């Protein structure tokens, strides 16, 4: 496991992901504890990519419950189908939201959040958790984020 994340400056988004990928793989390594891995992943993405908010919501009974995150405090529970996270859970599809004000039912945990990506993570054919990344700028996320974040989530 690396002692500390190496975060190069002045890279493109894709270069940043490429530099982070092997570091995150090493960080998770053979560690089996999900919460420990989610906690490190939230930190690695927050500081490695300089995102505004990075965190996980875990499926518990019939709700999403806040898990490890980095950034301002957030809502603790989200119903299925509600907000961007609830929609990703319900549909099983990644949600890329360029402008949260235009997403019907968006749940505003922070007034500073402007755009968002939510990626569901499956186990045994069911969504077990979602990764939620928020930006304080409009239109931050695209297919590049989706592709690399999905790669990273495979390490879990
Ligand atoms: N905006 C999310 C809620 C979680 S916060 O952004 C951390 C949503 O609409 O599901």
XYZ file of N, CA and C and ligand atoms in Angstrom:
478
model
N 0.835 -1.207 0.000
C 0.000 0.000 0.000
C 0.868 1.255 0.000
N 0.548 2.253 -0.853
C 1.382 3.464 -0.870
C 1.216 4.229 0.438
N 2.290 4.888 0.866
C 2.191 5.633 2.125
C 1.320 6.854 1.943
N 1.333 7.358 0.751
C 0.591 8.596 0.518
C 0.293 8.704 -0.966
N -0.843 9.295 -1.270
C -1.254 9.419 -2.665
C -0.367 10.445 -3.378
N 0.097 10.091 -4.589
C 0.873 11.059 -5.366
C -0.088 11.741 -6.328
N -0.230 13.040 -6.164
C -1.182 13.779 -6.996
C -0.413 14.808 -7.812
N -0.246 14.498 -9.090
C 0.495 15.412 -9.968
C -0.393 16.601 -10.326
N 0.226 17.721 -10.534
C -0.515 18.943 -10.893
C -0.531 19.116 -12.409
N -1.475 19.881 -12.882
C -1.502 20.285 -14.287
C -1.824 19.172 -15.264
N -2.502 18.138 -14.804
C -2.860 17.041 -15.700
C -4.282 17.223 -16.204
N -4.583 16.593 -17.338
C -5.978 16.560 -17.799
C -6.742 15.599 -16.888
N -8.065 15.657 -17.030
C -8.896 14.767 -16.214
C -8.520 13.304 -16.449
N -8.356 12.943 -17.720
C -8.040 11.553 -18.045
C -6.680 11.143 -17.469
N -5.703 12.051 -17.563
C -4.373 11.759 -17.004
C -4.438 11.583 -15.488
N -5.271 12.400 -14.851
C -5.421 12.262 -13.388
C -5.988 10.896 -13.030
N -7.046 10.492 -13.748
C -7.624 9.169 -13.478
C -6.583 8.080 -13.716
N -5.816 8.209 -14.821
C -4.827 7.183 -15.157
C -3.757 7.080 -14.079
N -3.388 8.225 -13.508
C -2.377 8.213 -12.460
C -2.949 7.657 -11.144
N -4.234 7.908 -10.920
C -4.859 7.446 -9.671
C -5.166 5.953 -9.670
N -5.531 5.436 -10.849
C -6.029 4.062 -10.933
C -5.125 3.021 -10.238
N -3.825 2.965 -10.612
C -2.975 1.962 -9.955
C -2.765 2.255 -8.472
N -2.796 3.534 -8.113
C -2.617 3.878 -6.703
C -3.814 3.402 -5.886
N -5.006 3.564 -6.456
C -6.208 3.115 -5.740
C -6.253 1.589 -5.688
N -5.790 0.952 -6.773
C -5.766 -0.513 -6.769
C -4.866 -1.003 -5.625
N -3.714 -0.340 -5.467
C -2.777 -0.730 -4.407
C -3.344 -0.406 -3.024
N -4.054 0.707 -2.942
C -4.630 1.148 -1.666
C -5.645 0.129 -1.159
N -6.433 -0.392 -2.061
C -7.451 -1.376 -1.678
C -6.802 -2.746 -1.501
N -5.919 -3.095 -2.431
C -5.164 -4.341 -2.313
C -6.054 -5.522 -1.990
N -5.684 -6.256 -0.934
C -6.452 -7.444 -0.543
C -7.366 -7.153 0.631
N -7.510 -5.868 0.977
C -8.341 -5.533 2.142
C -9.797 -5.945 1.896
N -10.361 -6.798 2.767
C -11.732 -7.253 2.528
C -12.810 -6.362 3.148
N -12.427 -5.427 4.005
C -13.457 -4.653 4.720
C -14.018 -3.546 3.817
N -15.311 -3.648 3.532
C -15.939 -2.719 2.576
C -15.863 -1.278 3.066
N -16.205 -1.052 4.324
C -16.254 0.332 4.828
C -14.862 0.969 4.801
N -13.842 0.197 5.165
C -12.469 0.728 5.113
C -12.111 1.118 3.682
N -12.478 0.274 2.737
C -12.162 0.560 1.339
C -12.958 1.748 0.803
N -14.232 1.849 1.181
C -15.037 2.990 0.723
C -14.480 4.289 1.295
N -14.028 4.233 2.542
C -13.484 5.433 3.193
C -12.234 5.911 2.452
N -11.332 4.991 2.146
C -10.116 5.377 1.421
C -10.418 5.832 0.003
N -11.391 5.177 -0.606
C -11.769 5.545 -1.978
C -12.341 6.966 -2.015
N -13.182 7.291 -1.051
C -13.754 8.639 -0.989
C -12.640 9.680 -0.862
N -11.674 9.394 -0.009
C -10.567 10.334 0.184
C -9.698 10.425 -1.069
N -9.372 9.272 -1.654
C -8.498 9.266 -2.844
C -9.144 10.048 -3.983
N -10.449 9.906 -4.151
C -11.119 10.617 -5.249
C -11.291 12.096 -4.931
N -11.615 12.392 -3.690
C -11.800 13.808 -3.302
C -10.494 14.588 -3.520
N -9.395 14.019 -3.004
C -8.137 14.765 -3.079
C -7.414 14.538 -4.404
N -7.558 13.333 -4.975
C -6.884 13.031 -6.240
C -7.496 13.786 -7.405
N -8.825 13.928 -7.378
C -9.518 14.573 -8.500
C -9.977 15.984 -8.141
N -9.816 16.347 -6.891
C -10.239 17.674 -6.428
C -11.754 17.882 -6.595
N -12.519 16.826 -6.308
C -13.968 16.927 -6.377
C -14.513 17.661 -5.151
N -15.710 18.226 -5.295
C -16.327 18.973 -4.195
C -16.837 18.038 -3.099
N -17.506 16.976 -3.522
C -18.054 15.993 -2.561
C -17.980 14.611 -3.194
N -17.485 13.656 -2.436
C -17.425 12.270 -2.904
C -17.913 11.375 -1.775
N -18.865 10.513 -2.067
C -19.297 9.626 -0.992
C -20.127 8.469 -1.488
N -20.493 7.624 -0.552
C -21.244 6.415 -0.859
C -22.536 6.389 -0.068
N -23.570 5.887 -0.710
C -24.817 5.547 -0.021
C -25.010 4.044 -0.148
N -25.269 3.398 0.988
C -25.415 1.944 0.989
C -26.880 1.554 1.085
N -27.260 0.530 0.317
C -28.630 0.019 0.378
C -28.809 -0.716 1.703
N -29.743 -0.213 2.525
C -30.056 -0.877 3.795
C -31.565 -0.966 3.891
N -32.074 -2.187 3.865
C -33.521 -2.424 3.804
C -34.090 -1.679 2.603
N -35.015 -0.731 2.841
C -35.651 -0.085 1.685
C -35.187 1.346 1.491
N -33.971 1.657 1.965
C -33.452 3.023 1.824
C -31.971 2.997 1.461
N -31.495 4.149 0.986
C -30.055 4.363 0.877
C -29.625 5.102 2.142
N -28.556 4.630 2.757
C -28.066 5.264 3.981
C -26.643 5.750 3.734
N -26.371 6.950 4.188
C -25.053 7.575 3.983
C -23.935 6.693 4.531
N -22.908 6.522 3.734
C -21.715 5.778 4.149
C -20.514 6.710 4.165
N -19.315 6.167 4.024
C -18.111 7.003 4.049
C -18.160 8.077 2.975
N -17.734 9.281 3.337
C -17.706 10.374 2.360
C -16.636 11.373 2.739
N -16.336 12.276 1.788
C -15.434 13.405 2.029
C -16.121 14.643 1.479
N -16.159 15.680 2.271
C -16.809 16.916 1.849
C -17.789 17.363 2.913
N -18.602 18.387 2.588
C -19.574 18.910 3.553
C -20.570 17.841 4.005
N -21.167 18.031 5.173
C -22.143 17.072 5.691
C -23.267 16.877 4.679
N -23.888 15.689 4.703
C -24.870 15.344 3.675
C -26.104 14.691 4.289
N -27.169 14.583 3.483
C -28.398 13.922 3.944
C -28.089 12.456 4.254
N -28.732 11.926 5.276
C -28.378 10.570 5.716
C -29.186 9.484 5.027
N -30.461 9.767 4.687
C -31.286 8.697 4.101
C -31.984 9.168 2.835
N -32.032 8.288 1.834
C -32.676 8.613 0.559
C -33.572 7.439 0.166
N -34.808 7.744 -0.187
C -35.752 6.687 -0.589
C -35.480 6.236 -2.024
N -35.874 4.999 -2.305
C -35.709 4.450 -3.658
C -36.457 5.332 -4.656
N -35.774 5.680 -5.746
C -36.400 6.497 -6.784
C -36.296 7.988 -6.530
N -35.881 8.382 -5.323
C -35.805 9.820 -4.998
C -34.411 10.369 -5.297
N -34.404 11.584 -5.842
C -33.133 12.243 -6.117
C -32.314 11.480 -7.151
N -31.110 11.938 -7.353
C -30.234 11.321 -8.351
C -29.768 9.943 -7.854
N -29.462 9.876 -6.560
C -28.991 8.599 -5.998
C -30.084 7.542 -6.030
N -31.298 7.944 -5.619
C -32.416 6.998 -5.609
C -32.776 6.517 -7.007
N -32.577 7.391 -7.979
C -32.848 7.034 -9.381
C -31.804 6.016 -9.876
N -30.540 6.238 -9.524
C -29.481 5.296 -9.923
C -29.743 3.925 -9.300
N -30.209 3.921 -8.058
C -30.538 2.659 -7.381
C -31.722 1.978 -8.085
N -32.766 2.739 -8.317
C -33.990 2.173 -8.897
C -33.763 1.621 -10.313
N -33.031 2.389 -11.121
C -32.862 2.000 -12.532
C -31.639 1.110 -12.749
N -30.671 1.175 -11.836
C -29.419 0.443 -12.042
C -28.517 1.101 -13.067
N -28.864 2.320 -13.459
C -28.082 3.035 -14.478
C -27.335 4.221 -13.871
N -26.139 4.462 -14.404
C -25.382 5.653 -14.021
C -26.168 6.902 -14.413
N -26.181 7.875 -13.512
C -26.863 9.141 -13.776
C -25.809 10.240 -13.889
N -25.794 10.911 -15.035
C -24.912 12.072 -15.193
C -25.810 13.289 -15.288
N -25.661 14.204 -14.334
C -26.555 15.365 -14.257
C -25.731 16.638 -14.440
N -25.832 17.277 -15.612
C -25.024 18.475 -15.886
C -25.441 19.688 -15.054
N -26.759 19.715 -14.705
C -27.268 20.852 -13.923
C -28.318 20.310 -12.954
N -27.962 20.263 -11.685
C -28.859 19.608 -10.714
C -30.210 20.322 -10.610
N -30.237 21.617 -10.908
C -31.509 22.364 -10.832
C -32.505 21.880 -11.892
N -31.997 21.213 -12.909
C -32.887 20.725 -13.974
C -33.236 19.252 -13.811
N -32.779 18.633 -12.721
C -33.100 17.220 -12.483
C -34.310 17.154 -11.561
N -35.441 16.627 -12.062
C -36.646 16.593 -11.228
C -36.405 15.784 -9.949
N -36.661 16.408 -8.803
C -36.540 15.694 -7.527
C -35.143 15.650 -6.963
N -34.214 16.376 -7.581
C -32.850 16.398 -7.045
C -32.870 16.776 -5.555
N -32.067 16.066 -4.769
C -32.003 16.351 -3.333
C -30.772 17.221 -3.092
N -31.013 18.435 -2.660
C -29.895 19.377 -2.477
C -29.344 19.268 -1.061
N -28.257 18.511 -0.910
C -27.607 18.408 0.410
C -26.786 19.675 0.646
N -26.216 20.200 -0.424
C -25.438 21.436 -0.313
C -25.879 22.366 -1.428
N -26.096 23.634 -1.097
C -26.509 24.594 -2.118
C -25.380 24.846 -3.118
N -24.174 24.415 -2.767
C -23.036 24.644 -3.678
C -22.947 23.607 -4.795
N -23.634 22.468 -4.636
C -23.569 21.427 -5.669
C -24.283 21.889 -6.929
N -23.609 21.764 -8.062
C -24.182 22.227 -9.332
C -24.363 21.104 -10.338
N -23.453 20.112 -10.319
C -23.599 18.966 -11.214
C -23.159 17.714 -10.463
N -23.520 16.561 -11.029
C -23.392 15.352 -10.218
C -23.311 14.110 -11.098
N -22.587 13.093 -10.606
C -22.631 11.770 -11.250
C -22.873 10.733 -10.157
N -23.754 9.795 -10.439
C -24.026 8.717 -9.472
C -23.920 7.382 -10.199
N -23.097 6.490 -9.647
C -22.847 5.189 -10.279
C -23.275 4.072 -9.330
N -24.175 3.211 -9.780
C -24.579 2.093 -8.916
C -23.534 0.978 -8.928
N -23.404 0.302 -7.811
C -22.472 -0.825 -7.698
C -23.282 -2.077 -7.363
N -23.104 -3.105 -8.172
C -23.901 -4.329 -8.046
C -23.135 -5.432 -7.336
N -23.875 -6.263 -6.610
C -23.334 -7.535 -6.126
C -24.446 -8.558 -6.242
N -24.140 -9.700 -6.793
C -25.145 -10.754 -7.003
C -26.384 -10.213 -7.714
N -26.151 -9.359 -8.714
C -27.248 -8.884 -9.545
C -28.097 -7.778 -8.943
N -27.739 -7.324 -7.744
C -28.528 -6.243 -7.125
C -27.653 -5.051 -6.784
N -28.250 -3.864 -6.838
C -27.498 -2.670 -6.436
C -27.304 -2.722 -4.916
N -26.038 -2.654 -4.490
C -25.722 -2.704 -3.051
C -25.361 -1.335 -2.498
N -24.818 -0.488 -3.396
C -24.421 0.852 -2.964
C -24.301 1.727 -4.190
N -24.249 3.037 -3.967
C -23.983 3.947 -5.077
C -22.829 4.866 -4.702
N -22.041 5.211 -5.719
C -21.024 6.257 -5.567
C -21.643 7.552 -6.065
N -21.558 8.592 -5.260
C -22.093 9.904 -5.636
C -20.943 10.908 -5.632
N -20.746 11.592 -6.755
C -19.727 12.645 -6.815
C -20.416 13.938 -7.220
N -20.190 14.983 -6.442
C -20.797 16.289 -6.712
C -19.719 17.300 -7.075
N -20.110 18.233 -7.955
C -19.203 19.315 -8.333
C -19.855 20.644 -7.997
N -19.038 21.631 -7.676
C -19.610 22.961 -7.444
C -19.587 23.807 -8.720
N -19.359 23.115 -9.853
C -19.473 23.777 -11.159
C -20.457 22.996 -12.028
N -21.054 23.680 -12.987
C -21.982 23.023 -13.906
C -21.226 22.097 -14.860
N -21.914 21.032 -15.309
C -21.444 20.213 -16.422
C -20.029 19.658 -16.231
N -19.754 19.132 -15.056
C -18.403 18.636 -14.772
C -18.181 17.222 -15.289
N -19.231 16.392 -15.298
C -19.027 14.954 -15.504
C -19.473 14.491 -16.887
N -18.718 13.525 -17.436
C -19.037 12.976 -18.756
C -18.686 11.485 -18.785
N -18.647 10.941 -19.993
C -18.388 9.494 -20.139
C -17.001 9.104 -19.619
N -16.055 10.035 -19.682
C -14.708 9.738 -19.166
C -14.780 9.451 -17.668
N -15.524 10.301 -16.942
C -15.672 10.054 -15.501
C -16.357 8.711 -15.271
N -17.424 8.492 -16.029
C -18.181 7.246 -15.857
C -17.264 6.029 -16.046
N -16.476 6.066 -17.146
C -15.612 4.930 -17.482
C -14.572 4.675 -16.383
N -13.870 5.732 -15.961
C -12.809 5.533 -14.974
C -13.373 5.219 -13.589
N -14.466 5.872 -13.232
C -15.040 5.588 -11.910
C -15.545 4.147 -11.858
N -16.126 3.683 -12.967
C -16.579 2.278 -12.993
C -15.383 1.325 -12.873
N -14.274 1.668 -13.529
C -13.052 0.855 -13.404
C -12.601 0.790 -11.951
N -12.592 1.954 -11.319
C -12.129 2.043 -9.931
C -13.039 1.224 -9.009
N -14.347 1.279 -9.263
C -15.294 0.576 -8.392
C -15.159 -0.943 -8.512
N -14.553 -1.393 -9.627
C -14.341 -2.850 -9.773
C -13.319 -3.370 -8.768
N -12.494 -2.473 -8.200
C -11.486 -2.919 -7.227
C -12.123 -3.348 -5.911
N -13.368 -2.930 -5.681
C -14.022 -3.243 -4.396
C -14.292 -4.739 -4.264
N -27.922 15.121 -4.624
C -28.130 13.740 -4.243
C -28.197 13.581 -2.752
C -26.896 13.299 -2.118
S -25.911 14.655 -1.973
O -25.636 15.226 -3.282
C -24.511 14.307 -1.183
C -29.410 13.232 -4.884
O -30.161 13.987 -5.469
O -29.635 12.032 -4.799
